[in-house]
Amino acid sequence: MSETLAESTSSEAEATGGDSGPAGKPSWRGAHPTAVRNLRWALDALALLLVLGALLLPNKVPYLHPRAFVRIPAEAILGAAVTLALPRRPRLVVAVVSGVALGVMTVLNLLDMGFNDYLGRPFNAVLDWELLDDAQSYVADSMGGAVAVAAVVGVVVLVLLLLTVMTLATVRLSGLLVLDRRLATRGTLVAATVWVTCSALGLQVFGTPLASEHTAALATAQAKRVLYTVRDEAEFQKVARADAFGNTPGAQLVPDLRGKDMIFTFIESYGRSAIEDPAIAPGVDKTLDTSTAALAKAGFHAKSGWLTSATYGGSSWLGHSTTLSGLWIDNQQRYRTVMASDHLSLTKAFKKTGAWDTVGVMPGIQKGWPEQRYYGLDKVYNAFQLGYQGPKFSWSTMPDQYALEAYQRQVHGKKRDKPLMSEIILTSSHQPWAPIPKMVDWDDLGDGSVFKPIQKAGNKASDIIADPARSKQEYGKSISYSVTSLTQWLERYGTDDTVLVFLGDHQPIARVSGENASRDVPISIVAKDPKILDKIDSWNWTDGLKPAPNTPVWKMSSFRDRFLKAYGSTPHPSEG
């Protein structure tokens, strides 16, 4: 009782300006009591709005609408009850801890928004911190170093501000509650009764339940995600050690492809939406039809299907590794586990035979790449080893057409004792899809300087990145460009012994593919030798480069084993 009276007296003194300034003169608060009282009420209201807003903040952008904030949060009622039950010092400690926790949950919700919007999944508090560095690099490559630095500074300031302001808000509200414990207790009981009634009756406002336990549910989901991640690491290590072809001798791997130049190509963000979304498909479908006809004229034929990618919107390396390892690699921890393992990759299978030279063409790699060992590549050509002297196109270090011509000049076109197995990553269709290269005469490519005026005349990333309609339009153009570059290269340089397998690594981000888009990507196998396509006749894939809507859909992780078996490989399992 004495504590409440003291706090009430202190508050009243503050409200009426009961203190004095120098020489007995009234202070500013004493001279302007109405302004002080209004300011105090405004701060109280702001603190309440901040706490309620944080408790009701969704973790997905589509749910960010006014009706999400008209619910009654159970966490606020519970917090009020605990505050009223505690003496001053423990109450202050709980208020500070609650404020920090609420600030942390707000940061996690904002991260969830970003990850759901770009990668189609929530933020993983164990694995995803290192991806923030990739995000900073992406911003620097797409919009410039100054923008990236400003973004990093802005994010740090925002996080510190959220933690500080949320803590101040919870401390202020806890003090406000105990000014009149009797009134606050009654109010808390009424709120609890209303919450229970709304929950029991399932009352809703515009389809949104009035009774909310949103923050508790999100915190529980985060905790479960952490627990799953910890358990998954041990379980996946066992899975990675078991391999249906782990003990297969080299002589029994892909015998039906002996003598063929094999090319495995991933096209960045080439997803099902490129072929089926009404706003994107017309241009891409025309390119696929035109390319199919041009290849047929050159003697090549194709079959195409669908694979469900292990990733979405980004993290392309997860799609690459899932396709080539035959394992479902949907997070960074699994990726690290596989890269450190002896699990047989599809590309390494060719190296194990001793019948192929193996190379990688990786224009997106700008630093050391230890994954070369896992993929069994004798040589890797990165962004600095392809002789390019032209401009970057946003994130992409060089146009796909140039990368393919450099591959022809430095690798594919050279005489050798063995056929070639190549892994090529094409990057021109990487977001933000501005500026986009254009096809030039193959004989004019030179060192890439020919692309300078094209890059200069192209769209700016900042004009495209926040505009969904334009993003869709430019995304479609970038896919058409990449497919055209690859198929024209094949027409120009392919031989009777060339076999091309090309596919997308994942769908584009939700802003382009849509909130409910599948994770499917197209895959095609192209060859002149009819025996190559006859081997996969039982797969029921579609003739040509455009898979039909009813073509079978497989998990991306199933492709390695199906491919190895189709071309004569004999399983000899390893159990680890």
XYZ file of C-alpha atoms in Angstrom:
576
model
C 0.000 0.000 0.000
C 2.802 2.390 0.954
C 4.631 1.528 -2.304
C 1.572 2.329 -4.381
C 1.003 5.575 -2.493
C 4.620 6.623 -2.981
C 4.512 5.907 -6.714
C 1.166 7.670 -7.052
C 2.447 10.714 -5.135
C 5.596 10.805 -7.292
C 3.497 10.616 -10.459
C 1.175 13.376 -9.292
C 4.100 15.594 -8.436
C 5.494 14.972 -11.895
C 2.155 15.743 -13.513
C 1.586 19.015 -11.605
C 5.184 20.212 -11.835
C 5.736 20.125 -8.070
C 9.483 20.694 -8.422
C 11.202 24.046 -8.628
C 13.994 25.458 -10.730
C 16.944 27.617 -9.636
C 16.271 30.356 -7.046
C 12.872 28.863 -6.221
C 11.480 29.551 -9.677
C 9.103 26.906 -11.067
C 10.669 24.475 -13.543
C 9.370 24.121 -17.098
C 7.158 21.252 -15.929
C 5.796 23.384 -13.143
C 5.128 26.259 -15.477
C 3.370 24.093 -18.097
C 1.411 21.405 -16.237
C -1.101 20.816 -19.052
C 1.646 20.254 -21.601
C 3.427 17.890 -19.212
C 0.238 15.938 -18.575
C -0.495 15.653 -22.301
C 3.060 14.564 -23.002
C 2.839 11.916 -20.298
C -0.421 10.586 -21.732
C 1.078 10.580 -25.205
C 4.102 8.588 -24.006
C 1.809 6.153 -22.183
C -0.267 5.676 -25.321
C 2.846 5.266 -27.466
C 4.276 2.661 -25.084
C 0.982 0.747 -25.174
C 0.794 0.880 -28.978
C 4.407 -0.279 -29.314
C 3.920 -3.283 -27.046
C 0.577 -4.294 -28.550
C 1.947 -3.782 -32.060
C 4.952 -5.985 -31.310
C 2.754 -8.687 -29.767
C 0.477 -8.752 -32.819
C 3.071 -8.204 -35.573
C 2.727 -10.935 -38.259
C 5.779 -12.722 -39.627
C 4.618 -12.675 -43.266
C 4.142 -9.611 -45.470
C 0.704 -10.704 -46.842
C -0.667 -10.808 -43.264
C 0.447 -7.237 -42.574
C -2.956 -5.536 -42.611
C -4.961 -3.481 -40.056
C -7.174 -6.345 -38.877
C -4.083 -8.182 -37.613
C -3.729 -5.466 -34.952
C -7.297 -5.426 -33.579
C -6.921 -8.665 -31.639
C -6.572 -9.167 -27.895
C -3.129 -10.616 -27.085
C -3.103 -13.165 -24.268
C 0.547 -12.287 -23.610
C -0.412 -8.714 -22.664
C -3.006 -9.949 -20.148
C -0.550 -12.415 -18.639
C 2.136 -9.708 -18.465
C -0.238 -7.350 -16.649
C -1.157 -10.057 -14.130
C 2.508 -10.869 -13.394
C 3.350 -7.159 -13.071
C 0.572 -6.572 -10.555
C 1.666 -9.558 -8.468
C 5.324 -8.562 -8.101
C 7.024 -6.083 -5.764
C 8.958 -3.170 -7.240
C 12.456 -4.583 -7.863
C 11.429 -7.971 -9.347
C 8.769 -6.153 -11.370
C 11.420 -3.877 -12.894
C 13.618 -6.868 -13.747
C 10.706 -8.682 -15.405
C 9.762 -5.530 -17.335
C 13.312 -5.121 -18.673
C 13.622 -8.807 -19.624
C 10.173 -8.727 -21.255
C 11.079 -5.625 -23.239
C 14.302 -7.141 -24.528
C 12.505 -10.408 -25.367
C 9.755 -8.528 -27.184
C 12.379 -6.581 -29.115
C 14.128 -9.811 -30.081
C 10.836 -11.365 -31.225
C 10.122 -8.260 -33.298
C 13.516 -8.597 -35.002
C 12.860 -12.308 -35.633
C 9.423 -11.504 -37.066
C 10.954 -8.954 -39.431
C 13.576 -11.532 -40.476
C 10.779 -14.049 -41.017
C 9.041 -11.531 -43.281
C 12.152 -11.111 -45.383
C 12.950 -14.817 -45.575
C 9.350 -15.795 -46.334
C 9.172 -13.151 -49.047
C 12.477 -14.058 -50.689
C 13.140 -17.696 -49.793
C 9.641 -19.010 -49.113
C 10.477 -20.105 -45.573
C 10.915 -18.535 -42.116
C 14.258 -17.481 -40.643
C 16.250 -20.229 -38.915
C 17.901 -18.740 -35.825
C 20.581 -21.455 -35.838
C 21.608 -21.593 -39.494
C 20.687 -18.410 -41.290
C 22.869 -15.726 -39.718
C 25.617 -16.332 -42.269
C 23.117 -15.701 -45.075
C 22.850 -12.092 -43.900
C 26.394 -11.581 -45.177
C 25.284 -12.950 -48.552
C 22.365 -10.514 -48.480
C 24.766 -7.619 -47.892
C 26.920 -8.789 -50.820
C 23.820 -9.062 -53.012
C 22.806 -5.477 -52.202
C 26.360 -4.273 -52.903
C 26.489 -6.067 -56.250
C 22.985 -5.007 -57.260
C 22.757 -1.444 -55.985
C 26.296 -0.376 -55.099
C 28.625 -0.475 -52.101
C 27.348 2.792 -50.609
C 23.770 1.504 -50.539
C 24.964 -1.757 -48.951
C 26.872 0.095 -46.207
C 23.897 2.370 -45.566
C 21.630 -0.683 -45.382
C 23.894 -2.415 -42.847
C 24.123 0.717 -40.691
C 20.362 1.173 -40.935
C 19.695 -2.423 -39.873
C 22.058 -2.174 -36.869
C 20.474 1.103 -35.770
C 16.984 -0.343 -36.206
C 17.781 -3.405 -34.094
C 19.320 -1.341 -31.282
C 16.421 1.101 -31.446
C 13.839 -1.704 -31.276
C 15.496 -3.294 -28.249
C 15.848 0.051 -26.459
C 12.405 1.453 -27.222
C 10.623 -1.821 -26.459
C 12.382 -2.071 -23.106
C 11.509 1.516 -22.208
C 7.892 0.847 -23.215
C 7.486 -2.239 -21.023
C 9.127 -0.492 -18.050
C 6.810 2.502 -18.455
C 3.700 0.346 -18.721
C 4.662 -1.698 -15.662
C 4.958 1.516 -13.643
C 1.657 2.773 -15.021
C -0.176 -0.401 -14.000
C 0.742 -0.174 -10.330
C -0.365 3.463 -9.933
C -3.830 2.115 -9.185
C -3.545 -1.599 -8.509
C -7.246 -2.021 -7.782
C -8.341 -0.498 -11.108
C -5.575 -2.312 -13.022
C -6.513 -5.645 -11.439
C -10.162 -5.207 -12.392
C -9.176 -4.234 -15.921
C -6.915 -7.287 -16.236
C -9.699 -9.604 -15.021
C -12.157 -8.074 -17.485
C -9.661 -8.423 -20.341
C -8.970 -12.052 -19.386
C -12.707 -12.808 -19.286
C -13.236 -11.195 -22.698
C -10.275 -13.127 -24.130
C -11.547 -16.471 -22.833
C -15.060 -15.732 -24.139
C -13.772 -14.757 -27.586
C -11.585 -17.847 -27.707
C -14.365 -20.193 -26.616
C -16.895 -18.762 -29.071
C -14.371 -18.359 -31.899
C -15.312 -14.706 -32.370
C -13.653 -13.050 -35.374
C -13.261 -9.647 -37.021
C -13.094 -9.850 -40.823
C -12.016 -13.475 -40.565
C -9.346 -12.849 -37.908
C -9.843 -14.381 -34.422
C -10.183 -11.742 -31.705
C -8.409 -13.856 -29.089
C -4.713 -13.985 -29.938
C -1.711 -15.865 -28.589
C 0.318 -14.912 -31.635
C 3.674 -14.135 -30.028
C 3.625 -17.278 -27.895
C 2.902 -19.353 -30.993
C 5.734 -17.717 -32.941
C 8.165 -18.161 -30.044
C 7.162 -21.820 -29.804
C 7.688 -22.227 -33.545
C 11.152 -20.665 -33.287
C 12.043 -22.996 -30.414
C 10.801 -26.051 -32.313
C 12.797 -24.948 -35.352
C 15.953 -24.751 -33.259
C 15.290 -28.163 -31.719
C 14.576 -29.713 -35.128
C 17.782 -28.224 -36.536
C 19.884 -29.697 -33.748
C 18.313 -33.133 -34.166
C 18.411 -32.993 -37.952
C 22.190 -32.558 -38.000
C 22.839 -35.937 -36.374
C 20.163 -37.739 -38.383
C 21.254 -36.290 -41.719
C 24.867 -37.315 -41.164
C 23.664 -40.925 -41.109
C 21.581 -40.405 -44.253
C 24.531 -38.845 -46.093
C 26.772 -41.810 -45.284
C 24.351 -44.246 -46.941
C 24.672 -44.193 -50.726
C 23.114 -46.546 -53.279
C 26.136 -46.013 -55.558
C 28.763 -45.421 -52.890
C 30.702 -48.615 -53.654
C 30.019 -48.823 -57.376
C 33.294 -49.292 -59.299
C 34.064 -46.634 -61.898
C 33.714 -49.153 -64.714
C 30.053 -49.675 -63.727
C 29.079 -45.996 -63.662
C 27.239 -44.468 -66.669
C 28.593 -46.987 -69.216
C 25.890 -45.948 -71.721
C 27.326 -42.424 -71.892
C 30.902 -43.378 -72.728
C 32.341 -41.115 -75.392
C 29.760 -38.365 -74.868
C 30.574 -34.775 -73.931
C 28.283 -34.264 -70.936
C 27.146 -30.786 -69.899
C 25.100 -30.143 -66.760
C 23.826 -26.554 -66.729
C 21.831 -24.713 -64.073
C 19.907 -21.604 -65.120
C 19.425 -19.220 -62.220
C 15.804 -18.842 -61.003
C 14.383 -20.797 -63.957
C 11.147 -21.946 -62.344
C 7.763 -23.293 -63.328
C 6.288 -19.795 -63.115
C 8.379 -18.776 -66.118
C 6.418 -21.280 -68.217
C 2.965 -21.106 -66.649
C 2.398 -17.668 -65.087
C 0.155 -15.709 -67.513
C 2.153 -12.525 -66.923
C 5.482 -14.197 -67.719
C 4.862 -17.265 -69.840
C 4.085 -15.811 -73.292
C 7.615 -14.547 -73.887
C 9.350 -17.534 -72.300
C 7.113 -20.088 -74.031
C 7.809 -18.433 -77.381
C 11.537 -18.687 -76.679
C 11.236 -22.377 -75.756
C 9.207 -23.147 -78.872
C 11.605 -21.233 -81.112
C 14.624 -22.872 -79.502
C 13.095 -26.345 -79.793
C 12.548 -25.796 -83.527
C 16.044 -24.362 -84.043
C 17.643 -27.281 -82.217
C 15.617 -29.778 -84.239
C 16.852 -28.106 -87.427
C 20.407 -28.604 -86.131
C 19.690 -32.278 -85.421
C 19.073 -32.056 -81.679
C 15.998 -33.337 -79.852
C 14.891 -32.903 -76.263
C 12.701 -34.308 -73.520
C 11.598 -32.205 -70.549
C 10.083 -32.731 -67.111
C 9.628 -31.152 -63.696
C 11.657 -31.372 -60.494
C 10.585 -29.991 -57.119
C 13.475 -27.907 -55.830
C 14.796 -28.060 -52.283
C 14.997 -24.260 -52.212
C 12.958 -21.277 -53.337
C 13.798 -17.721 -54.285
C 17.520 -18.042 -53.564
C 20.274 -20.169 -52.002
C 20.937 -21.657 -55.427
C 23.703 -23.901 -54.106
C 21.070 -25.933 -52.256
C 19.361 -26.708 -55.580
C 22.665 -27.567 -57.252
C 23.759 -29.890 -54.457
C 20.345 -31.562 -54.141
C 20.283 -32.361 -57.867
C 23.811 -33.685 -58.007
C 24.000 -35.497 -54.642
C 20.624 -37.242 -54.658
C 20.031 -35.942 -51.109
C 17.433 -33.419 -49.962
C 19.570 -30.414 -48.999
C 17.242 -27.650 -47.873
C 19.436 -25.811 -45.357
C 22.998 -24.655 -44.868
C 23.799 -27.261 -42.240
C 22.903 -30.126 -44.559
C 24.915 -28.462 -47.308
C 28.039 -28.284 -45.140
C 27.574 -31.914 -44.091
C 27.363 -33.148 -47.679
C 30.239 -31.006 -48.931
C 32.474 -32.563 -46.263
C 31.323 -36.103 -47.062
C 32.283 -38.779 -49.577
C 28.704 -39.152 -50.818
C 28.938 -39.580 -54.583
C 27.876 -36.543 -56.598
C 26.608 -37.055 -60.134
C 29.483 -35.029 -61.545
C 32.030 -36.940 -59.468
C 30.648 -40.192 -60.853
C 32.047 -39.187 -64.252
C 35.430 -38.423 -62.722
C 35.409 -41.774 -60.884
C 35.134 -43.632 -64.192
C 38.450 -42.187 -65.333
C 36.881 -41.806 -68.785
C 36.145 -38.053 -68.630
C 37.948 -34.805 -67.962
C 35.809 -32.765 -65.573
C 35.486 -28.972 -65.400
C 33.281 -26.337 -63.837
C 32.375 -22.942 -65.299
C 31.244 -20.726 -62.422
C 30.995 -17.038 -63.390
C 29.254 -16.311 -60.087
C 32.206 -17.527 -57.990
C 34.516 -14.685 -56.957
C 36.515 -16.352 -54.187
C 37.876 -19.743 -53.180
C 35.466 -22.613 -53.766
C 36.337 -25.720 -51.692
C 33.226 -27.493 -53.038
C 35.297 -28.318 -56.126
C 36.548 -31.458 -54.365
C 33.066 -32.753 -53.604
C 31.886 -32.243 -57.169
C 34.955 -33.987 -58.550
C 35.983 -31.173 -60.892
C 39.554 -31.220 -62.204
C 39.431 -27.498 -62.987
C 37.058 -24.646 -62.117
C 36.862 -21.405 -64.093
C 35.573 -18.620 -61.850
C 34.599 -15.014 -62.605
C 38.236 -13.962 -62.975
C 39.402 -16.815 -65.200
C 37.130 -16.385 -68.222
C 38.835 -13.315 -69.674
C 35.852 -11.005 -69.316
C 36.573 -7.258 -69.562
C 33.022 -5.981 -69.929
C 30.660 -4.528 -67.294
C 28.784 -6.418 -64.602
C 25.051 -6.772 -65.028
C 23.909 -6.145 -61.468
C 24.762 -9.292 -59.462
C 25.850 -11.253 -62.536
C 29.549 -10.815 -63.285
C 29.111 -11.411 -67.021
C 26.416 -12.233 -69.598
C 25.627 -15.909 -70.112
C 26.426 -15.667 -73.810
C 29.965 -14.523 -73.007
C 30.444 -17.211 -70.316
C 29.438 -19.909 -72.817
C 31.695 -18.507 -75.546
C 34.592 -18.392 -73.058
C 33.842 -22.011 -72.143
C 33.974 -22.912 -75.823
C 37.231 -21.014 -76.360
C 39.065 -22.147 -73.228
C 37.641 -25.633 -72.662
C 35.117 -27.241 -74.963
C 36.775 -26.264 -78.240
C 40.194 -27.644 -77.351
C 41.442 -31.040 -78.461
C 41.708 -33.630 -75.701
C 42.279 -37.319 -75.165
C 39.024 -37.840 -73.259
C 35.464 -36.566 -73.582
C 34.454 -33.719 -71.299
C 32.033 -33.553 -68.401
C 31.155 -29.939 -67.541
C 29.087 -28.258 -64.848
C 28.037 -24.740 -65.886
C 26.174 -22.191 -63.783
C 24.453 -19.432 -65.775
C 23.773 -16.242 -63.799
C 22.165 -13.624 -66.083
C 18.677 -14.472 -64.777
C 19.651 -13.696 -61.167
C 17.494 -11.092 -59.433
C 17.002 -8.110 -59.528
C 16.784 -8.632 -63.325
C 18.162 -5.218 -64.187
C 20.010 -4.484 -66.332
C 19.626 -7.548 -68.584
C 22.116 -8.376 -71.361
C 21.044 -8.742 -74.986
C 22.234 -11.236 -77.551
C 25.030 -10.012 -79.822
C 26.693 -11.665 -82.786
C 28.774 -14.540 -81.457
C 31.735 -13.453 -83.580
C 31.660 -9.995 -81.955
C 31.898 -11.111 -78.320
C 35.641 -10.543 -77.988
C 36.582 -9.760 -74.384
C 33.048 -8.661 -73.490
C 33.547 -4.929 -74.015
C 30.739 -5.059 -76.582
C 28.292 -5.236 -73.660
C 29.209 -1.799 -72.236
C 26.586 0.223 -74.145
C 23.978 -2.509 -73.511
C 24.608 -2.379 -69.774
C 24.602 1.417 -69.741
C 21.268 1.596 -71.586
C 19.602 -1.037 -69.392
C 17.231 -0.577 -66.480
C 18.521 0.310 -63.039
C 18.065 -2.299 -60.323
C 16.493 0.310 -58.025
C 13.738 0.928 -60.607
C 12.819 -2.752 -60.877
C 13.412 -4.321 -57.480
C 10.379 -2.795 -55.699
C 7.923 -3.057 -58.611
C 6.299 -6.518 -58.809
C 4.827 -5.959 -62.275
C 8.104 -4.825 -63.797
C 10.002 -7.518 -61.899
C 7.810 -10.169 -63.535
C 8.333 -8.630 -66.952
C 12.101 -8.347 -66.642
C 12.408 -11.780 -65.032
C 10.748 -13.328 -68.077
C 13.135 -11.474 -70.376
C 16.134 -12.712 -68.403
C 15.005 -16.350 -68.650
C 14.475 -15.964 -72.394
C 17.965 -14.503 -72.685
C 19.589 -17.364 -70.735
C 17.736 -20.100 -72.642
C 18.539 -18.438 -75.954
C 22.220 -18.126 -75.056
C 22.448 -21.792 -74.106
C 20.518 -23.223 -77.042
C 22.296 -21.022 -79.585
C 25.620 -22.166 -78.141
C 24.481 -25.776 -78.594
C 23.393 -25.143 -82.190
C 26.718 -23.481 -82.913
C 29.149 -25.781 -81.121
C 27.305 -29.008 -80.279
C 28.364 -32.267 -81.942
C 26.907 -35.710 -82.446
C 28.379 -36.636 -79.049
C 27.141 -33.630 -77.067
C 24.557 -34.316 -74.343
C 23.126 -31.299 -72.516
C 21.160 -31.515 -69.277
C 19.840 -28.138 -68.157
C 17.426 -27.095 -65.427
C 16.449 -24.340 -63.053
C 17.816 -24.276 -59.528
C 14.677 -22.765 -57.950
C 11.643 -20.572 -58.508
C 12.067 -16.781 -58.410
C 11.081 -14.906 -55.250
C 7.415 -14.704 -54.208
C 7.114 -11.130 -55.523
C 7.495 -12.673 -58.997
C 6.293 -16.278 -58.716
C 3.394 -15.550 -56.336
C 2.675 -16.435 -52.715
C 1.295 -19.893 -53.466
C 3.607 -20.884 -56.305
C 4.997 -24.406 -56.427
C 8.693 -25.124 -55.993
C 8.903 -26.894 -59.344
C 11.568 -26.184 -61.944
C 11.855 -27.358 -65.576
C 14.556 -29.819 -66.613
C 15.515 -30.869 -70.148
C 17.870 -33.423 -71.695
C 19.037 -32.569 -75.214
C 21.058 -34.771 -77.580
C 21.556 -35.683 -81.243
C 22.045 -39.384 -80.562
C 18.499 -40.861 -80.384
C 19.725 -43.607 -78.052
C 20.278 -41.015 -75.318
C 16.628 -39.998 -75.217
C 15.417 -43.571 -75.761
C 17.046 -44.461 -72.430
C 14.624 -42.173 -70.592
C 11.508 -42.998 -72.588
C 9.948 -44.628 -69.507
C 10.149 -41.318 -67.647
C 7.177 -40.026 -69.704
C 8.751 -36.621 -70.167
C 7.452 -34.184 -72.798
C 9.122 -33.918 -76.195
C 10.830 -30.534 -76.657
C 12.097 -27.926 -74.198
C 8.735 -27.088 -72.598
C 7.353 -29.694 -70.188
C 3.583 -30.150 -70.325
C 1.566 -29.304 -67.194
C 0.776 -33.007 -66.604
C 4.359 -34.210 -67.038
C 5.467 -36.194 -63.951
C 6.952 -34.164 -61.092
C 9.819 -35.680 -59.096
C 11.661 -34.460 -56.066
C 14.938 -32.922 -57.161
C 16.807 -35.346 -54.897
C 15.564 -38.311 -56.942
C 17.249 -37.192 -60.163
C 20.767 -38.490 -59.488
C 19.757 -42.111 -58.949
C 17.235 -42.106 -61.821
C 19.851 -40.674 -64.176
C 22.578 -43.092 -63.107
C 20.281 -46.099 -63.489
C 18.903 -44.925 -66.849
C 22.399 -44.849 -68.295
C 23.476 -48.263 -67.099
C 25.026 -47.670 -63.661
C 24.990 -50.615 -61.255
C 24.101 -49.874 -57.609
C 26.600 -51.010 -54.976
C 25.381 -49.458 -51.731
C 27.584 -48.105 -48.986
C 26.103 -48.042 -45.501
C 28.620 -45.639 -43.971
